[in-house]
Amino acid sequence: MKTLLFLMATTALLLARPQLVQAEVYTALADMEGLLETEGVLIQSLSTFINAQEDMLNQLKRYHADFSREHAKASQDAQTYLSNPINAYTLVKHLTTDWKDIENLLDDNKMKEFQNNVSFYHSSLKFPTDEDLNGAAVALMRLQDTYKLDTSAVAKGLINGVQYSTALTAGDCFELGRQSYNNKDFYHTVQWMTEALQRYNEETNKTITKADILEYLAFSTYMEGNVHSALEMTNELLTLVPNHNRAMGNKVYYLQDIAQKDLVKKRGEDGSADAVSLSQQLVVTEKKVGDIDELPERELYERLCRGEVKMSLAKESKLKCRYLHNENPFLFLAPFKVEEASLSPKILLFHNVLSDAEIETIKHLAQPRLKRATVQNYKTGELEVASYRISKSAWLREEEHPHIATVVKRVEDMTGLTCETAEELQVVNYGIGGHYEPHFDFARRGETNAFKSLGTGNRIATTLFYMSDVPQGGATVFPHLRVALYPQKGTAAFWHNLYRNGEGDYRTRHAACPVLTGSKWVSNKWLHERGQELLRKCGLTVNED
């Protein structure tokens, strides 16, 4: 009865709210919040089912105790016991009415009812998919690599020395390794399966079998080039499961591989090795980089995300803070507080330009519309999703709310440009390890189809509002300028994407670092060339800022 009442109440709750979409919840933390509601409903449903099962077990225990006691008496002297009509009646009752009651208790209808409840929830609540599980696992690997996180520390719930969560079980670590294996990422598979094995040895209540761990760990170790360790682990696996078909096949393959390599190494009749000794093989020569600008962009980007790269003191000493009014009469009374982040190209930070009320309005309007953020295919001009941009976005128009119109007008006051030809306000929420790898906001010469449908020219400038603080990670970095902007709620960043002659400024290539902890909300306004002719005049020299 309790289960039925709970299901009815839950049904009423679900029918009273809009249907939820089950897609890519890992790409925005705003969507992840809905999963807590799903888990809460399932926990309550499971609790109701467990209570019902416990009631059933208690009844069965009572029957068992009564039957056992009477049966023990009867076994001592069956004739004497049955000569008592009460005892005879009791025995008949036990084997008729009482056993029918027991059979009814053991009926699996309660189990079916619970399964039906869960099936109903799957059609009504927000559930993650296998893609979400894989995306979340990949995001964790991305964070490991970008921020140089130790696998063991992450498994303990530690991120950069801060305890954010409870420790992972061996089963949790195994699943992370399995997801990496499915992605053919054997490097991370070895890391997480090794951690799973260590935690398995420490666990009292096992959450995974050792054989399962060894199966994945052995093959991934082989794929990483260590055939001897792979063979050793496979032998251990066969000790646990002697008839493991895959392990038996792999062992034959590993032995052949070792034999073939040994044959290649042999030279002459003395069997001396052609290769260098093992100790010599383990010596790694570190590549020296003369200047940090010689680093590949990817490495420079990740170092900036970790805060390991700074602007030179010579350049930083020239940066200033000031009040800005842009010759606007209103701003003479309430000027903007501006901080220079770069002089060439000029990147400005406008502090305290979004109120909490405006931020909440923007988030409230955007959240129901959030969809997987897309990028533009540079060949076709078509929008498509990409693994190098993990977030969800929505677009807001000025007429939807006075706060949106006010923010857009503020962009004009800040930049001295018009928003008449600008794109709608884009709102972005980043997901687990959400990021956007180095990219340009403007269209380059080869991208002839970019913004063609808008008919407003190229993106001349970008205004980026930070709508949340981010405890760790999530910086906006400009790799070739060595500039990192850290999210600060209410602050906006502004820069021109084009030189005054209309050519793209390649120095503005930037990226959104993966969010390590916290939820990152931003909104941006992309301003276009049309309508700016008298507001930002052409330069007299080539590539003039």
Coordinates of C-alpha atoms in Angstrom, one line a residue:
M1 CA 0.0 0.0 0.0
K2 CA 2.8 2.4 0.9
T3 CA 4.5 1.6 -2.5
L4 CA 1.2 2.4 -4.3
L5 CA 0.7 5.7 -2.5
F6 CA 4.3 6.7 -3.1
L7 CA 4.0 5.9 -6.8
M8 CA 0.7 7.9 -7.0
A9 CA 2.3 10.9 -5.4
T10 CA 5.3 10.7 -7.6
T11 CA 3.1 10.4 -10.7
A12 CA 1.2 13.5 -9.8
L13 CA 4.5 15.4 -9.3
L14 CA 5.9 14.3 -12.6
L15 CA 2.8 15.1 -14.6
A16 CA 2.7 18.6 -13.1
R17 CA 6.0 19.5 -14.6
P18 CA 7.4 19.7 -18.1
Q19 CA 8.9 16.6 -19.8
L20 CA 12.7 16.4 -19.4
V21 CA 15.1 15.7 -22.2
Q22 CA 17.5 12.8 -21.7
A23 CA 20.6 13.9 -23.6
E24 CA 24.1 14.9 -22.9
V25 CA 23.6 15.9 -19.3
Y26 CA 27.4 15.8 -18.7
T27 CA 27.9 18.8 -21.0
A28 CA 26.4 21.3 -18.6
L29 CA 26.3 21.3 -14.8
A30 CA 22.9 22.9 -14.8
D31 CA 21.5 19.7 -16.3
M32 CA 23.5 17.6 -13.9
E33 CA 21.5 19.1 -11.0
G34 CA 18.3 17.4 -12.3
L35 CA 20.0 14.0 -11.8
L36 CA 19.9 14.6 -8.0
E37 CA 16.1 14.7 -8.2
T38 CA 16.2 11.4 -10.2
E39 CA 18.4 9.8 -7.6
G40 CA 16.2 11.0 -4.7
V41 CA 13.1 9.5 -6.3
L42 CA 14.9 6.2 -6.9
I43 CA 16.3 6.1 -3.4
Q44 CA 12.8 6.6 -1.9
S45 CA 11.4 3.9 -4.2
L46 CA 14.1 1.5 -3.2
S47 CA 13.6 2.3 0.5
T48 CA 9.9 1.5 0.2
F49 CA 10.7 -1.8 -1.6
I50 CA 13.3 -2.7 1.1
N51 CA 10.9 -2.0 3.9
A52 CA 8.3 -4.2 2.2
Q53 CA 10.9 -7.0 1.8
E54 CA 12.0 -6.6 5.4
D55 CA 8.3 -7.0 6.5
M56 CA 8.0 -10.1 4.4
L57 CA 11.3 -11.6 5.9
N58 CA 10.1 -10.9 9.4
Q59 CA 6.8 -12.7 8.7
L60 CA 8.7 -15.6 7.2
K61 CA 11.0 -15.8 10.2
R62 CA 7.9 -16.0 12.5
Y63 CA 6.5 -18.8 10.4
H64 CA 9.9 -20.6 10.4
A65 CA 10.2 -20.3 14.2
D66 CA 6.7 -21.6 14.8
F67 CA 7.0 -24.5 12.3
S68 CA 10.5 -25.5 13.5
R69 CA 9.4 -25.5 17.2
E70 CA 6.3 -27.7 16.5
H71 CA 8.2 -29.9 14.1
A72 CA 10.9 -30.5 16.7
K73 CA 8.2 -31.6 19.2
A74 CA 6.5 -33.9 16.7
S75 CA 9.8 -35.5 15.7
Q76 CA 10.4 -36.7 19.3
D77 CA 7.3 -38.9 19.2
A78 CA 5.2 -38.5 16.1
Q79 CA 2.3 -40.8 17.3
T80 CA 1.9 -39.1 20.7
Y81 CA 2.2 -35.6 19.1
L82 CA -0.5 -36.4 16.4
S83 CA -2.8 -38.1 18.8
N84 CA -3.5 -34.6 20.1
P85 CA -6.3 -33.2 17.9
I86 CA -5.0 -29.7 18.3
N87 CA -1.6 -30.7 17.1
A88 CA -3.1 -32.6 14.2
Y89 CA -5.2 -29.6 13.3
T90 CA -2.2 -27.3 13.5
L91 CA -0.1 -29.5 11.2
V92 CA -2.9 -29.6 8.6
K93 CA -3.2 -25.8 8.9
H94 CA 0.5 -25.3 8.5
L95 CA 0.5 -27.3 5.3
T96 CA -2.6 -25.6 3.8
T97 CA -3.5 -22.0 4.9
D98 CA -0.1 -21.1 6.4
W99 CA 1.9 -22.4 3.4
K100 CA -0.4 -20.6 1.0
D101 CA 0.3 -17.4 2.9
I102 CA 4.0 -18.1 2.6
E103 CA 3.6 -18.7 -1.1
N104 CA 1.8 -15.4 -1.4
L105 CA 4.6 -13.7 0.5
L106 CA 7.2 -15.2 -1.9
D107 CA 5.2 -14.1 -4.9
D108 CA 7.5 -11.9 -7.1
N109 CA 4.7 -9.3 -7.6
K110 CA 6.5 -6.8 -5.3
M111 CA 9.6 -7.2 -7.3
K112 CA 7.7 -6.7 -10.5
E113 CA 6.0 -3.6 -9.0
F114 CA 9.4 -2.1 -8.1
Q115 CA 10.7 -2.8 -11.6
N116 CA 7.6 -1.2 -13.1
N117 CA 8.2 1.8 -11.0
V118 CA 11.7 2.2 -12.2
S119 CA 10.6 1.7 -15.8
F120 CA 8.0 4.5 -15.3
Y121 CA 10.7 6.8 -13.9
H122 CA 12.9 6.2 -16.9
S123 CA 10.2 7.7 -19.1
S124 CA 9.5 10.7 -16.8
L125 CA 12.7 11.7 -15.0
K126 CA 16.1 12.8 -16.3
F127 CA 18.5 9.8 -16.6
P128 CA 22.1 9.9 -17.9
T129 CA 23.0 7.7 -20.9
D130 CA 26.0 5.6 -21.6
E131 CA 27.3 8.5 -23.6
D132 CA 27.1 10.6 -20.4
L133 CA 29.0 8.0 -18.5
N134 CA 31.7 8.0 -21.2
G135 CA 31.7 11.8 -21.4
A136 CA 32.1 12.1 -17.6
A137 CA 35.0 9.6 -17.6
V138 CA 36.7 11.4 -20.5
A139 CA 36.3 14.7 -18.7
L140 CA 38.0 13.3 -15.6
M141 CA 40.9 12.1 -17.8
R142 CA 41.1 15.6 -19.4
L143 CA 41.3 17.2 -15.9
Q144 CA 44.0 14.7 -14.9
D145 CA 46.1 15.6 -17.9
T146 CA 45.5 19.3 -18.0
Y147 CA 46.1 19.9 -14.3
K148 CA 48.6 17.1 -13.7
L149 CA 46.4 15.4 -11.1
D150 CA 47.7 12.3 -9.3
T151 CA 45.4 9.2 -10.0
S152 CA 45.6 8.0 -6.4
A153 CA 44.8 11.5 -5.0
V154 CA 41.8 11.8 -7.3
A155 CA 40.6 8.3 -6.2
K156 CA 40.7 9.6 -2.6
G157 CA 38.5 12.6 -3.5
L158 CA 41.4 15.1 -3.4
I159 CA 41.8 17.8 -6.1
N160 CA 44.9 19.9 -5.7
G161 CA 45.0 18.9 -2.0
V162 CA 41.4 19.8 -1.3
Q163 CA 39.0 17.1 -0.1
Y164 CA 35.9 17.6 -2.3
S165 CA 34.3 14.1 -2.2
T166 CA 34.4 10.7 -0.7
A167 CA 36.9 8.2 -1.9
L168 CA 36.2 6.0 -4.9
T169 CA 35.7 2.3 -4.6
A170 CA 37.6 -0.3 -6.5
G171 CA 34.5 -0.7 -8.6
D172 CA 34.4 3.1 -9.3
C173 CA 38.0 3.1 -10.4
F174 CA 37.4 -0.1 -12.5
E175 CA 34.6 1.7 -14.4
L176 CA 36.8 4.7 -15.2
G177 CA 39.4 2.3 -16.5
R178 CA 36.8 0.4 -18.5
Q179 CA 35.6 3.6 -20.1
S180 CA 39.1 4.5 -21.1
Y181 CA 39.6 1.0 -22.5
N182 CA 36.5 1.4 -24.6
N183 CA 38.0 4.7 -26.0
K184 CA 41.2 2.8 -26.8
D185 CA 43.0 5.1 -24.2
F186 CA 45.2 2.4 -22.8
Y187 CA 47.4 4.9 -20.9
H188 CA 44.6 5.9 -18.6
T189 CA 43.2 2.4 -18.5
V190 CA 46.5 1.2 -16.9
Q191 CA 46.4 4.1 -14.4
W192 CA 42.9 3.4 -13.3
M193 CA 43.0 -0.4 -13.3
T194 CA 46.2 -0.2 -11.3
E195 CA 44.4 2.0 -8.8
A196 CA 41.4 -0.4 -8.9
L197 CA 43.6 -3.3 -8.1
Q198 CA 45.2 -1.5 -5.1
R199 CA 41.8 -0.5 -3.7
Y200 CA 40.5 -4.1 -4.3
N201 CA 43.3 -5.4 -2.0
E202 CA 42.3 -2.8 0.7
E203 CA 38.5 -3.4 0.5
T204 CA 36.7 -5.5 3.0
N205 CA 33.5 -5.6 1.0
K206 CA 34.6 -6.2 -2.5
T207 CA 33.0 -4.0 -5.2
I208 CA 34.6 -5.8 -8.2
T209 CA 36.4 -9.0 -8.8
K210 CA 40.2 -9.2 -9.1
A211 CA 39.8 -11.3 -12.3
D212 CA 37.9 -8.5 -14.0
I213 CA 40.6 -6.0 -13.2
L214 CA 43.4 -8.2 -14.3
E215 CA 41.8 -8.9 -17.6
Y216 CA 41.7 -5.2 -18.6
L217 CA 44.9 -4.3 -16.9
A218 CA 47.0 -7.1 -18.6
F219 CA 45.9 -6.3 -22.1
S220 CA 46.2 -2.5 -21.7
T221 CA 49.7 -3.0 -20.2
Y222 CA 50.6 -5.0 -23.3
M223 CA 49.2 -2.3 -25.6
E224 CA 51.4 0.2 -23.7
G225 CA 54.4 -1.9 -24.7
N226 CA 55.1 -4.0 -21.6
V227 CA 54.5 -7.6 -22.7
H228 CA 56.3 -9.3 -19.8
S229 CA 54.1 -7.6 -17.2
A230 CA 51.1 -8.4 -19.3
L231 CA 52.1 -12.1 -19.3
E232 CA 52.7 -12.1 -15.5
M233 CA 49.2 -10.6 -14.9
T234 CA 47.6 -13.0 -17.4
N235 CA 49.2 -16.0 -15.5
E236 CA 47.8 -14.6 -12.3
L237 CA 44.4 -14.3 -13.9
L238 CA 44.5 -17.9 -15.1
T239 CA 45.4 -19.0 -11.6
L240 CA 42.1 -17.3 -10.5
V241 CA 40.1 -18.5 -13.5
P242 CA 41.8 -21.5 -15.1
N243 CA 39.4 -21.7 -18.0
H244 CA 39.4 -18.0 -18.9
N245 CA 39.2 -18.2 -22.8
R246 CA 40.5 -14.7 -23.6
A247 CA 43.4 -15.0 -21.1
M248 CA 44.4 -18.4 -22.5
G249 CA 44.4 -16.9 -26.0
N250 CA 46.3 -13.8 -24.9
K251 CA 48.9 -15.9 -23.1
V252 CA 49.8 -17.8 -26.3
Y253 CA 50.0 -14.5 -28.2
Y254 CA 52.2 -12.9 -25.5
L255 CA 54.6 -15.9 -25.4
Q256 CA 54.9 -15.7 -29.2
D257 CA 55.6 -12.0 -29.1
I258 CA 58.3 -12.5 -26.5
A259 CA 59.9 -15.4 -28.4
Q260 CA 59.9 -13.3 -31.6
K261 CA 61.5 -10.3 -29.9
D262 CA 64.1 -12.6 -28.3
L263 CA 64.9 -14.1 -31.7
V264 CA 65.4 -10.6 -33.2
K265 CA 67.7 -9.6 -30.3
K266 CA 70.0 -12.7 -30.7
R267 CA 73.2 -12.1 -32.6
G268 CA 75.6 -14.9 -33.6
E269 CA 76.1 -18.1 -31.7
D270 CA 76.9 -16.5 -28.4
G271 CA 73.3 -15.1 -28.2
S272 CA 74.5 -11.6 -27.1
A273 CA 71.9 -8.9 -27.3
D274 CA 71.8 -6.4 -30.0
A275 CA 69.9 -3.9 -27.9
V276 CA 71.1 -1.7 -25.1
S277 CA 70.8 -2.9 -21.5
L278 CA 67.6 -2.5 -19.5
S279 CA 69.1 0.2 -17.3
Q280 CA 70.2 2.1 -20.4
Q281 CA 66.7 1.8 -21.8
L282 CA 65.1 3.4 -18.8
V283 CA 67.2 6.6 -19.1
V284 CA 65.0 9.4 -20.5
T285 CA 66.5 12.4 -22.1
E286 CA 64.4 15.5 -21.4
K287 CA 63.9 17.7 -24.4
K288 CA 65.2 21.2 -23.7
V289 CA 63.1 24.1 -24.9
G290 CA 65.0 27.3 -25.4
D291 CA 62.1 29.7 -25.0
I292 CA 58.6 29.2 -23.8
D293 CA 57.3 30.5 -27.1
E294 CA 58.8 27.5 -28.8
L295 CA 56.4 25.2 -26.9
P296 CA 53.6 23.6 -28.9
E297 CA 50.3 25.5 -28.5
R298 CA 48.7 22.6 -26.6
E299 CA 51.4 22.5 -24.0
L300 CA 51.5 26.3 -23.6
Y301 CA 47.7 26.3 -23.2
E302 CA 47.7 23.7 -20.5
R303 CA 50.6 25.4 -18.6
L304 CA 48.5 28.6 -18.7
C305 CA 45.6 26.7 -17.3
R306 CA 47.8 25.5 -14.4
G307 CA 49.1 29.0 -13.8
E308 CA 52.7 28.0 -14.7
V309 CA 53.1 30.6 -17.4
K310 CA 53.0 34.4 -16.6
M311 CA 53.3 37.5 -18.7
S312 CA 56.7 39.0 -18.6
L313 CA 57.3 41.6 -15.8
A314 CA 58.3 44.2 -18.4
K315 CA 54.8 43.9 -20.1
E316 CA 52.9 43.5 -16.8
S317 CA 54.4 46.7 -15.4
K318 CA 52.8 48.7 -18.1
L319 CA 49.3 47.5 -17.3
K320 CA 47.0 50.0 -15.5
C321 CA 43.6 50.3 -13.8
R322 CA 41.4 53.3 -14.5
Y323 CA 37.9 54.7 -14.6
L324 CA 36.4 54.8 -18.1
H325 CA 33.6 57.0 -19.3
N326 CA 34.0 56.9 -23.2
E327 CA 32.8 60.5 -23.4
N328 CA 29.4 59.3 -22.3
P329 CA 27.6 61.9 -20.1
F330 CA 26.0 59.2 -17.9
L331 CA 29.3 57.5 -17.4
F332 CA 30.9 60.7 -16.1
L333 CA 28.7 60.1 -13.1
A334 CA 29.1 56.3 -12.9
P335 CA 32.3 55.4 -14.8
F336 CA 33.4 51.8 -15.4
K337 CA 36.1 50.3 -13.3
V338 CA 38.6 49.0 -16.0
E339 CA 41.7 46.8 -15.6
E340 CA 44.1 46.2 -18.5
A341 CA 44.9 42.6 -19.1
S342 CA 46.9 43.2 -22.3
L343 CA 47.9 46.3 -24.2
S344 CA 48.5 44.8 -27.7
P345 CA 46.0 43.5 -28.5
K346 CA 44.0 45.5 -26.0
I347 CA 42.1 43.2 -23.6
L348 CA 40.1 45.0 -20.9
L349 CA 38.4 43.7 -17.8
F350 CA 35.3 45.6 -16.7
H351 CA 34.6 45.0 -13.0
N352 CA 31.2 44.9 -11.3
V353 CA 29.2 45.4 -14.6
L354 CA 26.6 42.7 -13.9
S355 CA 24.3 42.6 -10.9
D356 CA 23.2 39.5 -9.1
A357 CA 19.6 40.1 -10.2
E358 CA 20.7 40.4 -13.8
I359 CA 22.7 37.2 -13.6
E360 CA 19.9 35.3 -12.0
T361 CA 17.5 36.5 -14.7
I362 CA 19.9 35.5 -17.5
K363 CA 20.4 32.0 -16.0
H364 CA 16.7 31.5 -15.3
L365 CA 15.7 32.4 -18.9
A366 CA 18.6 30.3 -20.4
Q367 CA 18.4 27.1 -18.4
P368 CA 15.3 25.5 -20.0
R369 CA 16.8 26.2 -23.5
L370 CA 20.3 24.9 -22.9
K371 CA 21.5 22.8 -25.8
R372 CA 24.9 21.2 -26.6
A373 CA 27.2 24.1 -27.8
T374 CA 28.3 23.8 -31.4
V375 CA 31.2 25.0 -33.5
Q376 CA 31.2 26.1 -37.1
N377 CA 32.7 23.7 -39.7
Y378 CA 35.4 25.8 -41.4
K379 CA 34.7 24.1 -44.8
T380 CA 30.9 24.0 -44.9
G381 CA 30.0 26.7 -42.5
E382 CA 27.5 24.3 -40.8
L383 CA 27.2 24.1 -37.1
E384 CA 28.2 20.8 -35.4
V385 CA 29.1 19.5 -32.0
A386 CA 32.8 18.8 -31.2
S387 CA 34.7 17.0 -28.4
Y388 CA 36.9 20.1 -28.0
R389 CA 33.9 22.2 -26.8
I390 CA 32.1 20.7 -23.9
S391 CA 29.3 23.0 -22.7
K392 CA 25.7 23.9 -23.4
S393 CA 24.4 27.2 -24.6
A394 CA 21.2 29.2 -25.1
W395 CA 20.5 32.5 -26.9
L396 CA 18.5 35.4 -25.4
R397 CA 16.9 38.3 -27.2
E398 CA 16.7 41.9 -25.7
E399 CA 12.9 42.0 -25.8
E400 CA 12.5 38.9 -23.6
H401 CA 13.3 40.8 -20.4
P402 CA 14.3 44.4 -19.4
H403 CA 17.5 43.0 -17.8
I404 CA 18.6 41.6 -21.2
A405 CA 18.0 44.9 -22.9
T406 CA 19.9 46.7 -20.1
V407 CA 22.9 44.4 -20.4
V408 CA 23.0 44.9 -24.2
K409 CA 22.9 48.7 -23.8
R410 CA 25.7 48.4 -21.2
V411 CA 27.8 46.5 -23.8
E412 CA 27.4 49.5 -26.1
D413 CA 28.5 51.9 -23.3
M414 CA 31.5 49.7 -22.4
T415 CA 32.7 49.2 -26.0
G416 CA 31.7 52.4 -27.8
L417 CA 30.3 50.1 -30.5
T418 CA 26.7 49.4 -31.6
C419 CA 24.8 46.1 -30.9
E420 CA 22.3 46.7 -33.7
T421 CA 24.2 44.1 -35.8
A422 CA 25.4 42.0 -32.9
E423 CA 24.4 38.4 -32.3
E424 CA 21.9 37.6 -29.6
L425 CA 23.3 37.2 -26.1
Q426 CA 24.8 33.7 -25.8
V427 CA 24.6 32.0 -22.4
V428 CA 26.9 29.1 -21.7
N429 CA 27.1 26.6 -18.8
Y430 CA 30.1 24.3 -18.7
G431 CA 29.7 20.6 -17.8
I432 CA 32.0 18.1 -16.1
G433 CA 35.5 19.2 -17.0
G434 CA 33.8 21.6 -19.4
H435 CA 36.2 23.4 -21.8
Y436 CA 36.7 25.0 -25.2
E437 CA 40.1 24.4 -26.7
P438 CA 42.1 27.2 -28.5
H439 CA 40.0 28.8 -31.2
F440 CA 39.3 32.1 -32.9
D441 CA 36.0 34.0 -32.5
F442 CA 36.4 35.6 -36.0
A443 CA 36.1 33.9 -39.3
R444 CA 39.4 33.5 -41.2
R445 CA 39.9 34.1 -44.9
G446 CA 39.2 30.4 -45.9
E447 CA 35.9 30.4 -44.0
T448 CA 33.8 32.0 -46.8
N449 CA 30.5 30.7 -45.5
A450 CA 31.0 31.8 -41.9
F451 CA 28.3 34.3 -40.7
K452 CA 27.0 34.5 -44.4
S453 CA 23.4 34.1 -43.3
L454 CA 23.7 37.0 -40.8
G455 CA 24.9 39.5 -43.5
T456 CA 26.6 41.6 -40.9
G457 CA 30.2 40.9 -41.7
N458 CA 32.8 39.3 -39.4
R459 CA 33.0 39.4 -35.6
I460 CA 34.8 42.6 -34.9
A461 CA 34.8 42.2 -31.1
T462 CA 33.9 40.0 -28.2
T463 CA 32.4 40.9 -24.8
L464 CA 32.5 38.0 -22.3
F465 CA 30.6 38.2 -19.0
Y466 CA 31.5 36.0 -16.1
M467 CA 28.4 35.0 -14.2
S468 CA 29.9 32.8 -11.5
D469 CA 33.1 32.4 -9.6
V470 CA 35.0 29.2 -10.3
P471 CA 37.0 27.8 -7.3
Q472 CA 39.5 25.9 -9.5
G473 CA 40.2 26.0 -13.2
G474 CA 37.9 27.6 -15.9
A475 CA 40.3 30.4 -16.9
T476 CA 40.1 32.1 -20.3
V477 CA 43.6 32.0 -21.7
F478 CA 45.4 33.5 -24.6
P479 CA 48.3 31.2 -25.3
H480 CA 50.4 33.5 -27.5
L481 CA 49.9 36.4 -25.2
R482 CA 50.6 34.5 -22.0
V483 CA 47.4 36.0 -20.6
A484 CA 45.0 34.2 -18.2
L485 CA 41.7 35.7 -17.2
Y486 CA 40.1 34.0 -14.1
P487 CA 36.3 34.0 -13.8
Q488 CA 35.0 36.6 -11.3
K489 CA 31.3 37.0 -10.9
G490 CA 30.0 40.2 -12.4
T491 CA 33.2 41.0 -14.4
A492 CA 33.3 41.3 -18.2
A493 CA 36.3 40.9 -20.6
F494 CA 36.4 42.8 -23.9
W495 CA 38.7 42.6 -26.9
H496 CA 38.7 43.4 -30.6
N497 CA 39.1 40.3 -32.9
L498 CA 39.9 42.3 -36.0
Y499 CA 42.6 44.9 -36.8
R500 CA 41.3 48.3 -38.0
N501 CA 41.8 47.2 -41.6
G502 CA 39.4 44.3 -41.1
E503 CA 42.1 41.6 -41.0
G504 CA 41.8 39.0 -38.2
D505 CA 44.1 39.4 -35.2
Y506 CA 45.5 36.0 -34.7
R507 CA 46.9 36.9 -31.4
T508 CA 43.3 36.8 -30.0
R509 CA 43.3 33.0 -30.3
H510 CA 42.0 31.9 -26.9
A511 CA 40.6 29.0 -24.9
A512 CA 38.4 28.1 -22.0
C513 CA 40.4 25.9 -19.6
P514 CA 38.6 22.8 -18.2
V515 CA 36.5 23.5 -15.1
L516 CA 38.2 21.7 -12.2
T517 CA 35.7 22.4 -9.5
G518 CA 32.6 24.5 -9.4
S519 CA 30.0 25.6 -12.0
K520 CA 31.1 28.1 -14.7
W521 CA 28.4 30.3 -16.2
V522 CA 29.3 32.9 -18.8
S523 CA 27.4 35.0 -21.4
N524 CA 28.9 36.7 -24.4
K525 CA 28.0 39.3 -27.0
W526 CA 29.6 39.0 -30.4
L527 CA 29.7 42.4 -32.2
H528 CA 29.9 42.4 -36.0
E529 CA 31.5 44.8 -38.5
R530 CA 28.3 46.3 -40.0
G531 CA 27.3 49.5 -38.3
Q532 CA 30.7 50.2 -36.8
E533 CA 32.1 52.2 -39.7
L534 CA 31.8 55.5 -37.9
L535 CA 32.4 54.1 -34.4
R536 CA 35.7 52.3 -35.1
K537 CA 37.3 54.0 -38.0
C538 CA 39.8 52.2 -40.3
G539 CA 43.5 52.5 -39.4
L540 CA 46.0 54.3 -41.5
T541 CA 48.6 51.5 -41.2
V542 CA 48.4 47.8 -41.8
N543 CA 47.4 45.8 -38.7
E544 CA 46.8 48.8 -36.5
D545 CA 45.0 47.9 -33.3

